[in-house]
XYZ file of N, CA and C in Angstrom:
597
model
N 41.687 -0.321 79.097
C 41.741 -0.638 77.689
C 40.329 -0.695 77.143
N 39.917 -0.150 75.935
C 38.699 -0.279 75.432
C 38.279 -1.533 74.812
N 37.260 -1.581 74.693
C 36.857 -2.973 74.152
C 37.413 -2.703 72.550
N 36.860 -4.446 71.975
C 37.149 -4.651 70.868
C 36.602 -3.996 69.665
N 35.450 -3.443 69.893
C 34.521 -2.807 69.032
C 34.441 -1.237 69.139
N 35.186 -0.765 69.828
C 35.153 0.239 70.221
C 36.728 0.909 69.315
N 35.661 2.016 68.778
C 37.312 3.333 67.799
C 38.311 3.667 68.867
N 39.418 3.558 68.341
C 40.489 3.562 68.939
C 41.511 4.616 68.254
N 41.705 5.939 68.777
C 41.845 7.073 67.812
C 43.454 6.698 66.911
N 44.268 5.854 67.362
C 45.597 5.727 66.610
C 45.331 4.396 65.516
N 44.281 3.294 65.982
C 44.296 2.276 65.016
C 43.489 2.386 63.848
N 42.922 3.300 62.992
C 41.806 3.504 62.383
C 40.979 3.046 62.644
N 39.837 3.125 61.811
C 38.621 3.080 61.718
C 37.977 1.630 61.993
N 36.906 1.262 62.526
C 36.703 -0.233 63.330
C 36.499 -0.999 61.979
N 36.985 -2.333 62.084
C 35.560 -3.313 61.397
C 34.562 -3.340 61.830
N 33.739 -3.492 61.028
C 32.193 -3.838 61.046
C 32.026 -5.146 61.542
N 31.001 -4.938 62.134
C 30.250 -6.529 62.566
C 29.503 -7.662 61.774
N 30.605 -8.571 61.870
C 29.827 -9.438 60.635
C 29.291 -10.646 61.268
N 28.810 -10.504 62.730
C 28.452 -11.501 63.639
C 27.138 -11.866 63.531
N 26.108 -10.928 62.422
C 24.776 -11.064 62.207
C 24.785 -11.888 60.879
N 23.591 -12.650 60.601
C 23.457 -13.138 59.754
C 22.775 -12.351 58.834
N 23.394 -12.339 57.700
C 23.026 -11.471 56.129
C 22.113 -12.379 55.683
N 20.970 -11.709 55.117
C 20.222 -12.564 53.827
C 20.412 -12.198 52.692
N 21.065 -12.738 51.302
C 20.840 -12.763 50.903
C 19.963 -12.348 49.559
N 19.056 -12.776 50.104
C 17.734 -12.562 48.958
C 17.073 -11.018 49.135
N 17.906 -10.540 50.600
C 17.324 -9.184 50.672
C 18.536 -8.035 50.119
N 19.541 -8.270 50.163
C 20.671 -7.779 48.978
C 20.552 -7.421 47.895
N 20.969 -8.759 47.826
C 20.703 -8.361 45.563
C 20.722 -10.438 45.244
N 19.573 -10.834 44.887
C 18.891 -12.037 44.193
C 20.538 -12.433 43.349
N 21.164 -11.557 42.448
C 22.415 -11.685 41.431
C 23.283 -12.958 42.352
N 23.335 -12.415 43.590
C 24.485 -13.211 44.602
C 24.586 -14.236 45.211
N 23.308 -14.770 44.327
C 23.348 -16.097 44.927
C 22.437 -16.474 45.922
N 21.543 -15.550 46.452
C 20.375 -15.910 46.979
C 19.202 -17.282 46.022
N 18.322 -17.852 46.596
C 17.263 -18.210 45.832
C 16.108 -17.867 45.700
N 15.318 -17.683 44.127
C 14.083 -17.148 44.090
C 13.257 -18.601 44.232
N 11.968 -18.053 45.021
C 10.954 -19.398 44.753
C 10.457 -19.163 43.752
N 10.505 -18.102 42.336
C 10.041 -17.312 41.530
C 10.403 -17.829 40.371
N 10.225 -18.472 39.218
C 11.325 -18.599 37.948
C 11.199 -17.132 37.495
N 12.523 -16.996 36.570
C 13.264 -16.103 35.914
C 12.681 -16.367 34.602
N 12.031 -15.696 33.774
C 11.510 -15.728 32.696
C 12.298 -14.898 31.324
N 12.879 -15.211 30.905
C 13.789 -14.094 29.571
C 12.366 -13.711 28.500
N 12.649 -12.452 28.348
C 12.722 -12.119 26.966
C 12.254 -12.337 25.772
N 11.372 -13.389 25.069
C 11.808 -13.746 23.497
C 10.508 -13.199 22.783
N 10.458 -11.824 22.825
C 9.601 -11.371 21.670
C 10.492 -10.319 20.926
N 11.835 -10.612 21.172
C 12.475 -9.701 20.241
C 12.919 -10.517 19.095
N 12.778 -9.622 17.681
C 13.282 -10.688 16.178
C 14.167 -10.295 16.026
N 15.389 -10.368 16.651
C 16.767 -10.332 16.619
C 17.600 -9.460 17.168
N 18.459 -8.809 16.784
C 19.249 -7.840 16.872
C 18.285 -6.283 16.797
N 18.785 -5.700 17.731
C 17.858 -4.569 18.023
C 18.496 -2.980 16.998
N 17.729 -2.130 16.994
C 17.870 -1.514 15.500
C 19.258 -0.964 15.909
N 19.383 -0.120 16.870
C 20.789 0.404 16.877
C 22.115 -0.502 16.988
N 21.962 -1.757 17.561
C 22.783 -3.006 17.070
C 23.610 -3.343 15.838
N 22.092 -3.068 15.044
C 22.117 -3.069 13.458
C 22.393 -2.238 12.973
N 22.270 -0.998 13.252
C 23.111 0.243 12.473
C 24.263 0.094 12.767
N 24.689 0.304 13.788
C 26.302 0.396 14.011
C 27.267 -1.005 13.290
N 26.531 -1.943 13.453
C 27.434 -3.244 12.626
C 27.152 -2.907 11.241
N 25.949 -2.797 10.746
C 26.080 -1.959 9.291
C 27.252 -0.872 8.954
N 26.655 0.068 9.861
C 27.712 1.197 9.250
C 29.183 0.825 9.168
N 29.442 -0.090 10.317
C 30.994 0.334 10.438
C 31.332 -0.489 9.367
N 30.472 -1.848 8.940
C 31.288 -2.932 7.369
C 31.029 -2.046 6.435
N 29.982 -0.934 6.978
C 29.591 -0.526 4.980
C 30.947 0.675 4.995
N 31.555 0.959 6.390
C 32.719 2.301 5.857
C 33.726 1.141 5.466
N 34.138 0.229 6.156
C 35.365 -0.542 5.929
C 35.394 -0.823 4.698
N 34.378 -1.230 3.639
C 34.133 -1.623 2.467
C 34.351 -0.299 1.799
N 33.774 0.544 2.279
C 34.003 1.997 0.934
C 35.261 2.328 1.175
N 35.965 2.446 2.303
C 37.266 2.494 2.415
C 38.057 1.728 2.014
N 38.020 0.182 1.480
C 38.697 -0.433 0.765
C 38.992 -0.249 -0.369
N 37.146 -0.223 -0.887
C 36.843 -0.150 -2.386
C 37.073 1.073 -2.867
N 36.990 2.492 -2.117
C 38.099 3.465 -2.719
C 39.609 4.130 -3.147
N 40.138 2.993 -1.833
C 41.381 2.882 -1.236
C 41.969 2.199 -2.799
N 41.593 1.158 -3.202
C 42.044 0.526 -4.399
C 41.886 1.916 -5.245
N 40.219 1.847 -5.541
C 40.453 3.252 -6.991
C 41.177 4.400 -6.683
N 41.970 4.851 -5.833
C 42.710 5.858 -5.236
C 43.939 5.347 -6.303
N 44.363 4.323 -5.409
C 45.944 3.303 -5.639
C 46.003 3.561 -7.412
N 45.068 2.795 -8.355
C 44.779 2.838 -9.675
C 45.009 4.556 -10.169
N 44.384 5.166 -9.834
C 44.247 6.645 -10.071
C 45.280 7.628 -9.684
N 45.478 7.471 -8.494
C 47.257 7.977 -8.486
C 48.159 7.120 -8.993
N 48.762 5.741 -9.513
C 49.495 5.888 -10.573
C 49.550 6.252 -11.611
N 48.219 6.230 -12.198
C 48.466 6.654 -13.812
C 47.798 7.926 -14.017
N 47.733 8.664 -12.770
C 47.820 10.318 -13.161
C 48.868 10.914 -12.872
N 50.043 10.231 -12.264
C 51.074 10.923 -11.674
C 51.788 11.645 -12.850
N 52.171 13.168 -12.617
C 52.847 13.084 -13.647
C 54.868 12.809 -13.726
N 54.890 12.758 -12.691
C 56.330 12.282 -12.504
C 56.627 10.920 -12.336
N 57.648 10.267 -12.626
C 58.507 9.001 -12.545
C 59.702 9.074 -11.267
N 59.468 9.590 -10.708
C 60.237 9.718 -9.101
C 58.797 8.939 -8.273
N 60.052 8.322 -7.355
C 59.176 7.519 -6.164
C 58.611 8.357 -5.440
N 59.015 9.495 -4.856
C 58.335 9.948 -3.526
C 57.198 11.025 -4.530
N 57.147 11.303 -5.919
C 56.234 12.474 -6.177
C 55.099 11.176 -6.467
N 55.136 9.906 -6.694
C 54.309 8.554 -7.400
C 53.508 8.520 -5.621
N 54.768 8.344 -4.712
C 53.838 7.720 -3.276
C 52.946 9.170 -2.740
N 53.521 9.937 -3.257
C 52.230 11.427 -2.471
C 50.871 11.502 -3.592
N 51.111 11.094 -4.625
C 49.812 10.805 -5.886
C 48.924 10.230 -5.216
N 49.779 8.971 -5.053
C 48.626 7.803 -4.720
C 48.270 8.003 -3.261
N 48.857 8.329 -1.870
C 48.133 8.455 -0.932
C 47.149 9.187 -1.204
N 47.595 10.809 -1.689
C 46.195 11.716 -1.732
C 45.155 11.236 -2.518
N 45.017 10.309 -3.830
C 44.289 9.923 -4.472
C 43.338 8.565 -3.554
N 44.151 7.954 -2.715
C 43.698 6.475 -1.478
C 42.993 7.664 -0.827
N 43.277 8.166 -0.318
C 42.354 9.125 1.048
C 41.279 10.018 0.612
N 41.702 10.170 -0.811
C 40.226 11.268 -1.321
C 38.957 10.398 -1.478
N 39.658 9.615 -2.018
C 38.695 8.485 -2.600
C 38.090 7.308 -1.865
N 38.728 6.877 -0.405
C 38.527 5.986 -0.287
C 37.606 6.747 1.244
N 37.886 7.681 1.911
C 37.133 8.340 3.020
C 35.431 8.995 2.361
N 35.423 9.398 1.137
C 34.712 9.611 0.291
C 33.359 8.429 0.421
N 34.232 7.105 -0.363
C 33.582 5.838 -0.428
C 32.598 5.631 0.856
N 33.612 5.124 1.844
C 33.339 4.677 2.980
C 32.213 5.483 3.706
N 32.402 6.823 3.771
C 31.041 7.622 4.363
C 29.799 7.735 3.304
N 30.197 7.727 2.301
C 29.100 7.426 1.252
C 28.262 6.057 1.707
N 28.789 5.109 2.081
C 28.326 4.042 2.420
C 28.092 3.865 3.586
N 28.791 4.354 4.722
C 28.456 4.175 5.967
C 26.800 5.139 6.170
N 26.621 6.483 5.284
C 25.296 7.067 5.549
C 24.247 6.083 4.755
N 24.557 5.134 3.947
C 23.624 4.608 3.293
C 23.395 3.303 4.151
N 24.354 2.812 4.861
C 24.065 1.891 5.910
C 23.153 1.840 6.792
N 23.415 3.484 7.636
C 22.596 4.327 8.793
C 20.925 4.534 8.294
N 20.831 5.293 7.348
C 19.667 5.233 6.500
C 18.796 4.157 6.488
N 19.734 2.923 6.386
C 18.919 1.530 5.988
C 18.455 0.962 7.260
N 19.596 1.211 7.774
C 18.990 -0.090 9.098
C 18.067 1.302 9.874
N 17.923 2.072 9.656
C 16.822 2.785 10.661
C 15.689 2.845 9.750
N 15.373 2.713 8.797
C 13.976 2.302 7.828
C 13.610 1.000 8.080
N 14.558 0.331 7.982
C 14.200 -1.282 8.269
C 13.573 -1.526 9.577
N 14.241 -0.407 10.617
C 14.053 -1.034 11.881
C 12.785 -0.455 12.101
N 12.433 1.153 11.381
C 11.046 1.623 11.175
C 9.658 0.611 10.659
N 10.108 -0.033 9.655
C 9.124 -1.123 8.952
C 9.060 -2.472 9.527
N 9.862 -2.650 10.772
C 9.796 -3.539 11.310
C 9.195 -3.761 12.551
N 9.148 -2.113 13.287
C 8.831 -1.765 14.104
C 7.323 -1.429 14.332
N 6.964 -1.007 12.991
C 5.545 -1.103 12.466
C 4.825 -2.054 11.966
N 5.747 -3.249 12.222
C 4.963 -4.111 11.066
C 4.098 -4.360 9.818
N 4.837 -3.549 8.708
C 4.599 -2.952 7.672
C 3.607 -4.207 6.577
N 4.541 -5.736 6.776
C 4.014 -6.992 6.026
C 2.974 -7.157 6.624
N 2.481 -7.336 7.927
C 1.080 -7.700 8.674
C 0.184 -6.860 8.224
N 0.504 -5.244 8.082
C -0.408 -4.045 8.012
C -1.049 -4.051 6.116
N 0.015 -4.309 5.534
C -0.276 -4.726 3.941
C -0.973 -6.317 3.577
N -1.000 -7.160 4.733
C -1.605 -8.757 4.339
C -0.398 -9.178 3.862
N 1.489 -9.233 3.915
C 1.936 -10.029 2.906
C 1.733 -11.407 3.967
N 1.632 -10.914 5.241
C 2.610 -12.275 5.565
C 1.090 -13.299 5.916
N -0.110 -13.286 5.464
C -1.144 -13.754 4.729
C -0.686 -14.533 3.810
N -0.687 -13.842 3.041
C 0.289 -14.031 1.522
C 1.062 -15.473 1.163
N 1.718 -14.441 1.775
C 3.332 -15.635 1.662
C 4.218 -15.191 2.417
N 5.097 -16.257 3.313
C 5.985 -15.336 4.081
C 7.065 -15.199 3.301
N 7.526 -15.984 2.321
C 8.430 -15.130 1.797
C 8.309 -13.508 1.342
N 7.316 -13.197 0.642
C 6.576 -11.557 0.236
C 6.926 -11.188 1.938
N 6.850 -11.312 2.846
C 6.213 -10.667 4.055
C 7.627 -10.400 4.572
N 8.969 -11.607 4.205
C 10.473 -11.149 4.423
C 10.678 -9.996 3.357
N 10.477 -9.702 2.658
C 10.926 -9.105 1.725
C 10.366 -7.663 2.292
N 9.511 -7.240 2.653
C 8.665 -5.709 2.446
C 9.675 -5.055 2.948
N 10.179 -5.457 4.630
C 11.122 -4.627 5.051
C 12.212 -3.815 4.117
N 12.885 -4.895 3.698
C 14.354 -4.530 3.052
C 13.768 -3.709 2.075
N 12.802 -4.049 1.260
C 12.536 -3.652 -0.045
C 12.519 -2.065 0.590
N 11.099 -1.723 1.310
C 10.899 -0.079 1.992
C 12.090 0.337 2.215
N 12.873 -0.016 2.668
C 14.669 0.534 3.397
C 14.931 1.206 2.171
N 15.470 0.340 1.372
C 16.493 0.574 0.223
C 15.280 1.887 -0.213
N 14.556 1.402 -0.960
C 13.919 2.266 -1.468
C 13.966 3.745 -1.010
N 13.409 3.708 0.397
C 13.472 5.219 1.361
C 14.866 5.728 1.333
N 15.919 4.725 1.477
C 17.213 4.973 1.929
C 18.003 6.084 0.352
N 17.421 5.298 -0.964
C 17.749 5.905 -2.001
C 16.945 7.392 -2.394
N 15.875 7.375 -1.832
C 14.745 8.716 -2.274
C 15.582 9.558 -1.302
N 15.526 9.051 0.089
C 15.979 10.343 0.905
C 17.553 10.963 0.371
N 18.392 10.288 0.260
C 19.756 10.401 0.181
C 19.590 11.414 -1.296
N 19.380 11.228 -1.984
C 19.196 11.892 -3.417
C 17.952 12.710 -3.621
N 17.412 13.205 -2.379
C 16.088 13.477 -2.440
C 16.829 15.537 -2.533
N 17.691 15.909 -2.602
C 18.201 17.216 -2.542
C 18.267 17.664 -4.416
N 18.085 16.314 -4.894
C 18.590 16.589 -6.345
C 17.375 16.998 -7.122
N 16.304 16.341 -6.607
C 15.151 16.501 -6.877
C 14.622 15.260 -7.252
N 13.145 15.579 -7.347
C 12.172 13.828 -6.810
C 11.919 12.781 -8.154
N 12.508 13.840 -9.404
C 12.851 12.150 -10.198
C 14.009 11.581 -10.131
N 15.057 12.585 -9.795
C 16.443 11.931 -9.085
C 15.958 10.769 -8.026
N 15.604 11.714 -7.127
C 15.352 10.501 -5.542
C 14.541 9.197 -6.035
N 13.295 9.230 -6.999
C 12.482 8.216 -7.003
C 13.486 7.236 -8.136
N 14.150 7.614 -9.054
C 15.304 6.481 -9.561
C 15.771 6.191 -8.600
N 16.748 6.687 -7.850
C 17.914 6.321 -5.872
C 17.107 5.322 -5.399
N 16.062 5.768 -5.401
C 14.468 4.675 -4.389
C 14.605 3.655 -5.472
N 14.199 3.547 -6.448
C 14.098 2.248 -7.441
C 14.878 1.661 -7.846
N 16.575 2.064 -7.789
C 17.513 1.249 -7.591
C 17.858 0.509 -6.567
N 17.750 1.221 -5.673
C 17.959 0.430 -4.409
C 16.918 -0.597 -3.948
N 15.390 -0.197 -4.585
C 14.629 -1.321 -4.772
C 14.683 -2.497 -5.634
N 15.429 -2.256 -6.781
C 15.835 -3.080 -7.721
C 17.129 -4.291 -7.005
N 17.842 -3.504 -6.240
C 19.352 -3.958 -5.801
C 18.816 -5.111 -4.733
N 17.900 -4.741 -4.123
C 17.189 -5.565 -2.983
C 16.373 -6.951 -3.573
N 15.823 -6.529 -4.528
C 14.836 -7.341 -5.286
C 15.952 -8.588 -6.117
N 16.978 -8.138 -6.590
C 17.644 -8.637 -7.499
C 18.530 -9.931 -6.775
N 18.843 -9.224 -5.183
C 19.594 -9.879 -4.514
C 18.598 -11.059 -3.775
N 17.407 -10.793 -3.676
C 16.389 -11.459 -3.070
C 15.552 -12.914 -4.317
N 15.979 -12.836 -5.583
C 15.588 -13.513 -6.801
C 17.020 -14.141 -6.487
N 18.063 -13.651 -6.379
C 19.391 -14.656 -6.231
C 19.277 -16.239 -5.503
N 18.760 -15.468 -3.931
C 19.354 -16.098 -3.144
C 17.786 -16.964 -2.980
N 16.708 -16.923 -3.984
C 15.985 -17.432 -4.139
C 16.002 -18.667 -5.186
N 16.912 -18.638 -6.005
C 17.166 -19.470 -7.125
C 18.489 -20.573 -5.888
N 18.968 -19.622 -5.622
C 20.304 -20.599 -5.200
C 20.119 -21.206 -3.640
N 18.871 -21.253 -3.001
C 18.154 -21.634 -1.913
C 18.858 -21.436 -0.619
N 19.098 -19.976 -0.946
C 20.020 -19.144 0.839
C 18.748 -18.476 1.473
N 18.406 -18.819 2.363
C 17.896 -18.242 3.477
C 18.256 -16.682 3.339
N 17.152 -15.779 2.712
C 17.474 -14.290 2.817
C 17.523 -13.646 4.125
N 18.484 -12.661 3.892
C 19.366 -11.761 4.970
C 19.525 -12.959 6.061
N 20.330 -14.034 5.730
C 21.119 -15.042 6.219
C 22.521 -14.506 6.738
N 23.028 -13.316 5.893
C 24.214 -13.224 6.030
C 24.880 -11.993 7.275
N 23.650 -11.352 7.775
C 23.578 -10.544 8.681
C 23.779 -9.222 7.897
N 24.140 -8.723 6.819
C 24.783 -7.285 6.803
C 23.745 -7.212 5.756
N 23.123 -5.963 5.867
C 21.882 -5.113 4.915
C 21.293 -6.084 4.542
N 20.892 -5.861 3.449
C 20.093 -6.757 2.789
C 20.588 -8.484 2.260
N 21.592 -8.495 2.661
C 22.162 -9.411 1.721
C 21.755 -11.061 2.939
């Protein structure tokens, strides 16, 4: 009879020998070994990292244009329908919800994408340090980011129409930033408190 450790062509394949002592710390540290070493994290990051931020942008800014078109769809296919039958009223208004509201939503989801990758550009550069705001004032020095975003986000997007088109797109969206930033300055909210774009 063969020994115990020894392949045995009908019983499969052997166990392994677990009669040695494993370390541990020469494995993988994860398992419960101990370091004499501390573990140090991380903290020079200012928050949420840019592609983080795009994708949670984009996807509220489609859900929102998809709402907010989805309604002007609903409005617009009833009172263009020209029939008073139910099923010619419910094919109005879907096609009018889906033109309008897929429309919305990518309209907004590219203006999302746009933003949080300017932001994450001016943030990444440290645009307030490089200008003196945050010298200044740190409030001025919160603000540069968002302000550059919107701005870039409106020139580029409308920048096909031509550059007094784009530089209004840029100055609304600088205005929209600015306006929202005097708000939440009067009414004492902690700006971009709320996590989504500028707000």
């Amino acid at each position: 009879m063969a020994s115990d450790k020894e392949f045995d062509g009908d019983a499969g394949a052997p166990l392994p020998d677990f009669s040695t002592n494993i370390q541990l710390q020469t494995v993988a540290p994860a398992l419960g070994g101990r370091s004499n070493n501390p573990d140090y994290l991380d903290y020079d990051q200012k928050g949420r990292g840019v592609v983080t931020t795009m994708f949670a942008n984009a996807g509220a800014a489609y859900v929102i244009g998809i709402a907010g078109g989805g309604v002007y769809g609903l409005r617009t296919g009833l009172s263009s329908t020209p029939s008073s039958r139910f099923r010619v009223k419910l094919n109005a208004v879907l096609n009018h919800c889906g033109r309008h509201g897929s429309r919305a939503g990518n309209t907004l989801g590219v203006f999302a994408v746009m933003y949080s990758l300017y932001e994450g550009l001016a943030d990444n550069y440290d645009f307030d340090e490089k200008l003196g705001l945050a010298a200044v004032s740190p409030a001025a020095a919160s603000f540069c980011a968002p302000a550059f975003a919107a701005f870039m986000t409106g020139a580029t997007y409308y920048a096909p129409s031509g550059a007094r088109v784009a530089g209004l797109a840029g100055t609304i969206g600088f205005g929209a930033v600015g306006a929202t930033y005097a708000g939440y300055s009067l009414l004492g909210i902690p700006y971009g408190s709320q996590g989504f774009l500028f707000l």
